[in-house]
PDB file of C-alpha atoms in Angstrom:
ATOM      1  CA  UNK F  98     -12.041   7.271 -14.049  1.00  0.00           C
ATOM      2  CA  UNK F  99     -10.744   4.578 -11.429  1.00  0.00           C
ATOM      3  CA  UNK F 100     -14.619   3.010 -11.083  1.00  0.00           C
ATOM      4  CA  UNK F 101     -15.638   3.123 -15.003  1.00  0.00           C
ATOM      5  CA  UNK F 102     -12.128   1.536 -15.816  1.00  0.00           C
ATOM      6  CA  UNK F 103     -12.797  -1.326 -13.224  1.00  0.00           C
ATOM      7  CA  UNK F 104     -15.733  -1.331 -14.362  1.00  0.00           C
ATOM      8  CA  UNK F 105     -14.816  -2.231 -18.698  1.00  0.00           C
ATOM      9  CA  UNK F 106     -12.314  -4.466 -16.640  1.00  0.00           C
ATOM     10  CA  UNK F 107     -14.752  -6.712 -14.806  1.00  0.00           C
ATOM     11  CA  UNK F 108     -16.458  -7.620 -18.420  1.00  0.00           C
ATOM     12  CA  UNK F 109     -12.915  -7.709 -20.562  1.00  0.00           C
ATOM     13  CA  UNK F 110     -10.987 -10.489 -18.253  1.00  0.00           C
ATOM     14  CA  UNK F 111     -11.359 -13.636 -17.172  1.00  0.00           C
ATOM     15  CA  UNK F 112     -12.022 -12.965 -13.702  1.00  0.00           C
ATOM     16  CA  UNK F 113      -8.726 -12.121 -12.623  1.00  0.00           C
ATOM     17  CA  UNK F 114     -10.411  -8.844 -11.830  1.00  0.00           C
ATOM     18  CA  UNK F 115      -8.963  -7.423  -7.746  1.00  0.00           C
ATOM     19  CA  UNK F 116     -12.105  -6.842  -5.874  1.00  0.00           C
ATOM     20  CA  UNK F 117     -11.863  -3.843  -4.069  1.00  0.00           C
ATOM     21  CA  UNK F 118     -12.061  -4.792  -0.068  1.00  0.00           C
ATOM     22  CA  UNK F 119     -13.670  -2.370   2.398  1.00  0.00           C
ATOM     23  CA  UNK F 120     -11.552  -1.073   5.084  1.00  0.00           C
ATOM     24  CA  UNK F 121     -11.313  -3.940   8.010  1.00  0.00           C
ATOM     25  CA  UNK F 122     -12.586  -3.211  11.323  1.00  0.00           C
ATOM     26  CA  UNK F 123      -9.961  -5.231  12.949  1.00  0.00           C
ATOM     27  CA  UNK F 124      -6.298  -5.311  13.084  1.00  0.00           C
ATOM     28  CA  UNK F 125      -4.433  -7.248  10.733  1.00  0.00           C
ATOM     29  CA  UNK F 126      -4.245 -10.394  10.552  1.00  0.00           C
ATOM     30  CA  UNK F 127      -0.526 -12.344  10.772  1.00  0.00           C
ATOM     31  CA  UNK F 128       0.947 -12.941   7.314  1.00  0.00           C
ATOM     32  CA  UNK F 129       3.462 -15.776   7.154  1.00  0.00           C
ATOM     33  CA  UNK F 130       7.353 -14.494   6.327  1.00  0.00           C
ATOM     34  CA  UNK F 131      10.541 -16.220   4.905  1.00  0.00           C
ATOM     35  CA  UNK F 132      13.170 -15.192   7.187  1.00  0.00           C
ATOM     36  CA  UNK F 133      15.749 -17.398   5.324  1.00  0.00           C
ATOM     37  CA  UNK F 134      16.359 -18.256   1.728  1.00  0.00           C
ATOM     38  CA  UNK F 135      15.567 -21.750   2.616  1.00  0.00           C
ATOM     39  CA  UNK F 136      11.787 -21.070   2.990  1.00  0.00           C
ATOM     40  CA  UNK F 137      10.175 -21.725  -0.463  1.00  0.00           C
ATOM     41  CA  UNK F 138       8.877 -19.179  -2.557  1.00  0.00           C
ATOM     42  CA  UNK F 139       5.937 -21.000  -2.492  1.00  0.00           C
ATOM     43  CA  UNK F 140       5.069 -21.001   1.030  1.00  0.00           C
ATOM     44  CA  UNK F 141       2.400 -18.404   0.877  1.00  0.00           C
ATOM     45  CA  UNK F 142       0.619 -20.121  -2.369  1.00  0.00           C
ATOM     46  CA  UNK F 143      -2.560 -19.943   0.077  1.00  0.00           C
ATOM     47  CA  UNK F 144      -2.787 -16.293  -0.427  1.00  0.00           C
ATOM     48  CA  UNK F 145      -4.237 -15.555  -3.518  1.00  0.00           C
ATOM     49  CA  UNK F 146      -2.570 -11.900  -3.264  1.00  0.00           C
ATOM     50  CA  UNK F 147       0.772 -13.018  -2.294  1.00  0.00           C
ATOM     51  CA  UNK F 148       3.179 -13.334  -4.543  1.00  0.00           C
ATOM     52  CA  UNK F 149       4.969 -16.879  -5.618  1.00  0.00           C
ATOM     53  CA  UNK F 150       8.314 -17.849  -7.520  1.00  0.00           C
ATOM     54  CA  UNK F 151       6.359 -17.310 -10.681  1.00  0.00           C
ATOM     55  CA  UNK F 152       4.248 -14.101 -12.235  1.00  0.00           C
ATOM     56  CA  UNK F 153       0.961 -13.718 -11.059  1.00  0.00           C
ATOM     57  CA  UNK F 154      -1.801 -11.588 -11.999  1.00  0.00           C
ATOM     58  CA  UNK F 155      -2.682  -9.657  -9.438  1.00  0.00           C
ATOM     59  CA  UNK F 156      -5.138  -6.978 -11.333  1.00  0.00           C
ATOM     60  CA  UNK F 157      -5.947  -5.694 -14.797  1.00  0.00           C
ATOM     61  CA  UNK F 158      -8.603  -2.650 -13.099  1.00  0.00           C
ATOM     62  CA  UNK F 159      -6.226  -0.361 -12.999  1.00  0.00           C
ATOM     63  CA  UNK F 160      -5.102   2.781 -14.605  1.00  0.00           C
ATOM     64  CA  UNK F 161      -1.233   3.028 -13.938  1.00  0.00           C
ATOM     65  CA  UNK F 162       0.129   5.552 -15.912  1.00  0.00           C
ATOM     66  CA  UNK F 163      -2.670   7.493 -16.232  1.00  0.00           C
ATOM     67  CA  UNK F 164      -3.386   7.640 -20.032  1.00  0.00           C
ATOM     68  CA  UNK F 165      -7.236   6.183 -19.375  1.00  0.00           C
ATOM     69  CA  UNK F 166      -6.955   2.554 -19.991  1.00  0.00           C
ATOM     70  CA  UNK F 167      -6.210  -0.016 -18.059  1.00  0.00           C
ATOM     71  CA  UNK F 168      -3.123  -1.990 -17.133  1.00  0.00           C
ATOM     72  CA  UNK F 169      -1.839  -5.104 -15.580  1.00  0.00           C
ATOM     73  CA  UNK F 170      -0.412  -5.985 -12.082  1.00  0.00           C
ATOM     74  CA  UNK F 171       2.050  -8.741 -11.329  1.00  0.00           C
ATOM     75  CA  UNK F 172       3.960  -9.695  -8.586  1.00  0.00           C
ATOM     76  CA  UNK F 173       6.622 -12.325  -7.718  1.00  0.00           C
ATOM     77  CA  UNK F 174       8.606 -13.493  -4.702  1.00  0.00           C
ATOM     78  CA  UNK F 175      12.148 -13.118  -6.467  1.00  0.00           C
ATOM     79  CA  UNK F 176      13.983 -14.227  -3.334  1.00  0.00           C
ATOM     80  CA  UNK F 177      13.870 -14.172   0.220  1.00  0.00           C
ATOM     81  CA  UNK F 178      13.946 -10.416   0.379  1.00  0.00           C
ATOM     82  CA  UNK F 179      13.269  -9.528  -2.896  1.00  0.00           C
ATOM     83  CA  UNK F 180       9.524  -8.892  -3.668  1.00  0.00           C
ATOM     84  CA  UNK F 181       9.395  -8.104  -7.748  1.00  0.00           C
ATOM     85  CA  UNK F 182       6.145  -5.756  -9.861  1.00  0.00           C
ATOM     86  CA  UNK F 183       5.182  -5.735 -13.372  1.00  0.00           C
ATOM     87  CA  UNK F 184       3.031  -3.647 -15.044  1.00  0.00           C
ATOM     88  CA  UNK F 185       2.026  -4.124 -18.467  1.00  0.00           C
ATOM     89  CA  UNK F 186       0.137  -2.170 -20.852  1.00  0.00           C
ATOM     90  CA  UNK F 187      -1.914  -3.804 -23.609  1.00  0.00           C
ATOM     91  CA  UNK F 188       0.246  -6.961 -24.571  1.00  0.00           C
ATOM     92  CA  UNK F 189       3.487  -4.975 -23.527  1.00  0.00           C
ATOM     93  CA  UNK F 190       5.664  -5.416 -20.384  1.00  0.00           C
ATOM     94  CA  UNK F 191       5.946  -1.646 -19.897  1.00  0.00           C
ATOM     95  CA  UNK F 192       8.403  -2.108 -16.662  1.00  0.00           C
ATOM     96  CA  UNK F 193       9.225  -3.898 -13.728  1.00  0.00           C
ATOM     97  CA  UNK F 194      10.584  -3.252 -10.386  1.00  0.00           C
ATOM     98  CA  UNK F 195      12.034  -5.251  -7.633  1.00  0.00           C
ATOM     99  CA  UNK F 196      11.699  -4.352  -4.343  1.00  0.00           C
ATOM    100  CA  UNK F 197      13.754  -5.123  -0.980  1.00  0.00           C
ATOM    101  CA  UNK F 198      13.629  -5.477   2.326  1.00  0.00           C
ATOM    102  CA  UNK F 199      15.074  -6.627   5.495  1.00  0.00           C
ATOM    103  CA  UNK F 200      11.714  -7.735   7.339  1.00  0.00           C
ATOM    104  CA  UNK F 201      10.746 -10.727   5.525  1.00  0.00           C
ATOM    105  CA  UNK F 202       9.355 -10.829   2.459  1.00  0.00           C
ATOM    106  CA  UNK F 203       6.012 -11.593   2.760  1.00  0.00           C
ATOM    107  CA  UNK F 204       5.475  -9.710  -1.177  1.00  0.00           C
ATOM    108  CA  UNK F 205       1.594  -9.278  -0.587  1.00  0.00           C
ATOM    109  CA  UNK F 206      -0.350  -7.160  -3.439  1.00  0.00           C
ATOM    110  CA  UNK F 207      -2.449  -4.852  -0.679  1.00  0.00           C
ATOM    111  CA  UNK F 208      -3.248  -2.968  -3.814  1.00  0.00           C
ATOM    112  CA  UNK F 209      -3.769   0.341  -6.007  1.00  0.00           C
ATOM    113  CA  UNK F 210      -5.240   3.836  -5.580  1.00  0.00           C
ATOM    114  CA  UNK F 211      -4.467   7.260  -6.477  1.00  0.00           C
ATOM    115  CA  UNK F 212      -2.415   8.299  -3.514  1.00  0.00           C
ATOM    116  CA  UNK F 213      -0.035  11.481  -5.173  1.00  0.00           C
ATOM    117  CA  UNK F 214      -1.491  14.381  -7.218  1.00  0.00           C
ATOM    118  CA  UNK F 215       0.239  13.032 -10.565  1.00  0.00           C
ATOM    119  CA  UNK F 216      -2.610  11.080 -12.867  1.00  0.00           C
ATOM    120  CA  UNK F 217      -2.522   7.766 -12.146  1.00  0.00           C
ATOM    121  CA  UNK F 218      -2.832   5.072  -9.519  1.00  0.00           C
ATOM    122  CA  UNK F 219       0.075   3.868  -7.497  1.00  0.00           C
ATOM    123  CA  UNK F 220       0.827   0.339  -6.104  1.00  0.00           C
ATOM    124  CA  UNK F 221       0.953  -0.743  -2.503  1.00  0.00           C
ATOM    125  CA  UNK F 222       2.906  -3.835  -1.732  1.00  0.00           C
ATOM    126  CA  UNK F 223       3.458  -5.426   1.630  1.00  0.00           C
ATOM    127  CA  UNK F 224       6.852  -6.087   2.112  1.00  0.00           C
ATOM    128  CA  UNK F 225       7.169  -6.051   5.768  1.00  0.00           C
ATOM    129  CA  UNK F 226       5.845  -7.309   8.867  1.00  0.00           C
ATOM    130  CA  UNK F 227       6.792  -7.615  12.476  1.00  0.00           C
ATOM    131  CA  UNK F 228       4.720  -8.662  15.150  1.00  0.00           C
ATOM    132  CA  UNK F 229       1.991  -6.135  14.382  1.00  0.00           C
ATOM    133  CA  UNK F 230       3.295  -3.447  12.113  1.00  0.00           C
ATOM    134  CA  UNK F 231       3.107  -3.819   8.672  1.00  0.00           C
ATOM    135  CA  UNK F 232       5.691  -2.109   5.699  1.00  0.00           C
ATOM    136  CA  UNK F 233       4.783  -1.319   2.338  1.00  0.00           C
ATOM    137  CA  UNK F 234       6.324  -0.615  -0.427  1.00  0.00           C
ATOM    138  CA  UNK F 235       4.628   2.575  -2.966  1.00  0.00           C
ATOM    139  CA  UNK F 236       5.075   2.250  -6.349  1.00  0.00           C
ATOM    140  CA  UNK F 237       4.564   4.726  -9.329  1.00  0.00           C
ATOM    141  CA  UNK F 238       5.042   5.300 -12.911  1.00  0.00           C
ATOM    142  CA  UNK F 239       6.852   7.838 -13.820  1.00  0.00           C
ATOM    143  CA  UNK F 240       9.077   9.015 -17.189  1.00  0.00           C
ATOM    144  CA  UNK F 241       8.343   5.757 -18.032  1.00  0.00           C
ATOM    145  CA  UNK F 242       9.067   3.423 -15.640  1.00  0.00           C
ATOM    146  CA  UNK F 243       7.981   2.037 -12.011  1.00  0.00           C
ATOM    147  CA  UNK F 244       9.747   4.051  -9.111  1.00  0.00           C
ATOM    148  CA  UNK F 245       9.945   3.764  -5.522  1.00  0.00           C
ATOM    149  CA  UNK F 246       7.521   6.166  -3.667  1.00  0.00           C
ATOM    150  CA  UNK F 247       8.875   6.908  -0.354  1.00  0.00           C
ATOM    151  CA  UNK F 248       7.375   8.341   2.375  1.00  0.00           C
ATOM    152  CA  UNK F 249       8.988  11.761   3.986  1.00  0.00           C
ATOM    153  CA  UNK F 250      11.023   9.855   6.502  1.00  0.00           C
ATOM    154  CA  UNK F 251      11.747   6.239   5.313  1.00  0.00           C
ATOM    155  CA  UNK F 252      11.475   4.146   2.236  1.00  0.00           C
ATOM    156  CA  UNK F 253       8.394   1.997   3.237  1.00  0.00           C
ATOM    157  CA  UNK F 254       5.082   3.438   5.084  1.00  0.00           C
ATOM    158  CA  UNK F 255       4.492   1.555   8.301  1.00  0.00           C
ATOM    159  CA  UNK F 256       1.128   1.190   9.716  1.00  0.00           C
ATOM    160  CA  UNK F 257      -0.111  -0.773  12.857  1.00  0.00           C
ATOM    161  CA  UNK F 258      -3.253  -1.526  15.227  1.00  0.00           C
ATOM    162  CA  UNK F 259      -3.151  -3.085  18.523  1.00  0.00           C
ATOM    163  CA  UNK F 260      -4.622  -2.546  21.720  1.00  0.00           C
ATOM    164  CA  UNK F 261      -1.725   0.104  22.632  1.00  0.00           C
ATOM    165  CA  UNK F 262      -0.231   1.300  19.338  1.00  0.00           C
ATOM    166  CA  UNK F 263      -2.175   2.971  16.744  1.00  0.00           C
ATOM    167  CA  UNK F 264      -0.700   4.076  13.320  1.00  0.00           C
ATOM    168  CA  UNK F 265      -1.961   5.216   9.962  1.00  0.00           C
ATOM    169  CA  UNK F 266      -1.913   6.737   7.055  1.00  0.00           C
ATOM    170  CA  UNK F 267      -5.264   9.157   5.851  1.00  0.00           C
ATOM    171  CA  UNK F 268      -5.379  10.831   2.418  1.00  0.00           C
ATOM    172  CA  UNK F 269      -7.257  13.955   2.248  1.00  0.00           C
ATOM    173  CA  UNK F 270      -7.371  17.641   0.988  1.00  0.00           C
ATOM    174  CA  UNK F 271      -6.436  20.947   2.404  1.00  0.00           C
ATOM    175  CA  UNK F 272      -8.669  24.107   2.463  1.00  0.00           C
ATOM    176  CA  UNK F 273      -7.593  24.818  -1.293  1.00  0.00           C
ATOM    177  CA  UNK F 274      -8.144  20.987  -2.639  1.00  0.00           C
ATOM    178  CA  UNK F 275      -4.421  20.213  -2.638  1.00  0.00           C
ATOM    179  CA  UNK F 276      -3.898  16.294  -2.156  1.00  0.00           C
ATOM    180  CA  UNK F 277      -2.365  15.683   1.428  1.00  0.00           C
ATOM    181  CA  UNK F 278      -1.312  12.743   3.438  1.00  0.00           C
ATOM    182  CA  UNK F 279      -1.977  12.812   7.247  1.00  0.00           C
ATOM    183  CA  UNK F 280       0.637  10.160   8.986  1.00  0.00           C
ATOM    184  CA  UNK F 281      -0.620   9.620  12.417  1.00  0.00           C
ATOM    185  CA  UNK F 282       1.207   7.795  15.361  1.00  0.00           C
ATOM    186  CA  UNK F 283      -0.269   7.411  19.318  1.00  0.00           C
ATOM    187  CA  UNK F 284       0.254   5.224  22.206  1.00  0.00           C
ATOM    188  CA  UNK F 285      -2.236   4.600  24.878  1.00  0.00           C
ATOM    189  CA  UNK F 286      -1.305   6.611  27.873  1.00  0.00           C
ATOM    190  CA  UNK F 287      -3.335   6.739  31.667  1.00  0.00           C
ATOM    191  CA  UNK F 288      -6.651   5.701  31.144  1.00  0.00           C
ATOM    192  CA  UNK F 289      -8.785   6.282  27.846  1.00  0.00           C
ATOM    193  CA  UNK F 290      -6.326   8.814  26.440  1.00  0.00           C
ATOM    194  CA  UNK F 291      -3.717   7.771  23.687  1.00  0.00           C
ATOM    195  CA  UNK F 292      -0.816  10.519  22.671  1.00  0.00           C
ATOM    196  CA  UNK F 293       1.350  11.140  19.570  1.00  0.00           C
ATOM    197  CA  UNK F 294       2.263  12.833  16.384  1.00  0.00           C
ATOM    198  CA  UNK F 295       0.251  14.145  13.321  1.00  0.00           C
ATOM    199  CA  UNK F 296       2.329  14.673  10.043  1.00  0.00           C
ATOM    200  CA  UNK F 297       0.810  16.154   7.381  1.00  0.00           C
ATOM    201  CA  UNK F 298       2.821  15.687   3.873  1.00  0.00           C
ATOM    202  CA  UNK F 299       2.520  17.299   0.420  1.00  0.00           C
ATOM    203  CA  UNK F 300       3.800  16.525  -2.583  1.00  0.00           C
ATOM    204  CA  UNK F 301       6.650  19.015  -4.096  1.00  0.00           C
ATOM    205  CA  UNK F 302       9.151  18.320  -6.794  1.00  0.00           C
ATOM    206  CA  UNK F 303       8.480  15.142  -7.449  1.00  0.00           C
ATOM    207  CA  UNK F 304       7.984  13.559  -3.761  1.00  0.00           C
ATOM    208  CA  UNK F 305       6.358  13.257  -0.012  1.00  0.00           C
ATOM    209  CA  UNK F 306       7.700  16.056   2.167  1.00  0.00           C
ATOM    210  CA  UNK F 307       6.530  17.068   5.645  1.00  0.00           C
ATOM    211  CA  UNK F 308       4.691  20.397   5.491  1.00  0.00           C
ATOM    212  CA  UNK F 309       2.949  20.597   9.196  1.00  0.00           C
ATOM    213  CA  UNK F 310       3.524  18.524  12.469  1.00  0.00           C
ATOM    214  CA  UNK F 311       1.543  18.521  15.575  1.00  0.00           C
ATOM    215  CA  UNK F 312       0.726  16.486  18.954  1.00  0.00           C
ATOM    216  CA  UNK F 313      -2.434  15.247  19.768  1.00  0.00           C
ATOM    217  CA  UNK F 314      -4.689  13.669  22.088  1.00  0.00           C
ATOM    218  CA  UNK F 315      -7.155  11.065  21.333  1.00  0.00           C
ATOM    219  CA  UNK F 316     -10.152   9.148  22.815  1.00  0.00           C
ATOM    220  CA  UNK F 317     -10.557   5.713  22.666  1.00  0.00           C
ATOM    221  CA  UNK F 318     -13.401   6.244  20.075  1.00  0.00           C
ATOM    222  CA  UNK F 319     -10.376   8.205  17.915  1.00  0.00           C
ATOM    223  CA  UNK F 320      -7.576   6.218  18.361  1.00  0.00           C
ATOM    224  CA  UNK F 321      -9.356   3.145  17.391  1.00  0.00           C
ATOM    225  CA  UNK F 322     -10.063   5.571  13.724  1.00  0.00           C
ATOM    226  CA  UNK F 323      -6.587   5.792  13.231  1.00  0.00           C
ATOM    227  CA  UNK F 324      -4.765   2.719  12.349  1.00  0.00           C
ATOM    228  CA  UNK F 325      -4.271   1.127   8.976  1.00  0.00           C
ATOM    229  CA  UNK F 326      -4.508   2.948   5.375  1.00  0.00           C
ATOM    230  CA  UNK F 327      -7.440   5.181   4.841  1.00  0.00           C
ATOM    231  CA  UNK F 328      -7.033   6.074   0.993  1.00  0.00           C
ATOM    232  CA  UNK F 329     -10.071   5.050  -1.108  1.00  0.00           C
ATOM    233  CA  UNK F 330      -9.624   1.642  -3.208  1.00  0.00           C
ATOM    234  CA  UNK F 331      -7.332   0.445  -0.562  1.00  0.00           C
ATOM    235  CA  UNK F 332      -8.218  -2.361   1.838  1.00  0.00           C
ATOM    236  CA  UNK F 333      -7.669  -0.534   5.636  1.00  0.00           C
ATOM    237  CA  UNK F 334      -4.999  -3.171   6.436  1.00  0.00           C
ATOM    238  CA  UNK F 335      -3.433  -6.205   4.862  1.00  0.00           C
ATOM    239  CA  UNK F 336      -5.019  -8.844   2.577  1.00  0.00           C
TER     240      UNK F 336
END
């Protein structure tokens, strides 16, 4: 559904269309914050997915309520922590929702993908970043309006890449096709090994909840695998 809709989207709009990025082979790249209210809204006008003091269009390829036609994106930089989303179906606004946070407010459209078993795609916003980890925001319609999607243990999903820190997030299926997430965390250790946590979520009654957890041990070859967002339709890291 998600290719033929971006597909009747590519020749209905006026090129406002999100291109779908492959999944980056490097780490992401910085993203410039507002750490004050004094910083403009503006600032990060270079960005044609970030978000500014005024609407803007982020994608009309996508299917977000799942009824099998497409719908509208829109983001805006509210404030200095306030990153705000609009979806809107046909000529309707059909709901917004503004979301905060405490590490910056970079309000970067990273995009939107089918991530929970509902029909559907959900949107990924960045709206945190430190020196290397990046926060985003999941949201989803539901009863007929955007919601916060948190993950099992927080309300944003942090990923990260650097030369000692790996993080990520893979979607995949278990042995009887249910939808799971895999939320993986190492640290290099002693040589080429890196060590951390596997947690595998499922979705039950509505939201994420941690159904397996294991340690693991990775190669260099692995560890490098694991960083970012692995969900298909979404770029590996930031925009």
């Amino acid at each position: 559904m998600k290719k033929s809709l971006m597909t009747l989207a590519l020749t209905a709009t006026m090129g406002t269309v999100l291109a779908q990025s492959p999944a980056h082979a490097s780490a992401p790249t910085a993203v410039r914050t507002a750490a004050s209210a004094k910083v403009s809204v503006d600032a990060q006008v270079v960005n044609p997915y970030a978000g500014t003091s005024k609407w803007r269009l982020m994608s009309t390829a996508s299917d977000v309520d799942g009824d099998g036609t497409i719908d509208g994106i829109s983001i805006r930089r509210k404030s200095a922590n306030v990153c705000s989303v609009r979806v809107t179906m046909g000529t309707r606004v059909a709901g917004t929702k503004d979301l905060y946070t405490s590490w910056g407010n970079p309000c970067v459209y990273h995009g939107d993908a089918p991530i929970d078993p509902v029909k559907g795609s959900e949107i990924s916003i960045l709206t945190g970043v430190g020196a290397h980890t990046a926060w985003h925001s999941i949201v989803t319609w539901r009863n007929g309006r955007l919601v916060l999607e948190r993950s099992p243990i927080r309300p944003q999903w942090t990923v990260d890449s650097t030369v000692m820190v790996q993080e990520g997030v893979r979607r995949t299926r278990n042995a009887n096709g249910e939808i799971r997430l895999v939320h993986t965390g190492v640290t290099r250790g002693n040589g080429n090994r890196w060590g951390g946590q596997a947690e595998t979520y499922a979705y039950r009654n509505g939201k994420w909840v941690i159904s397996a957890r294991k340690q693991v041990v990775l190669s260099d070859a692995a560890a490098s695998r694991v960083g970012g967002w692995h969900v298909r339709y979404l770029p590996r890291f930031n925009r």
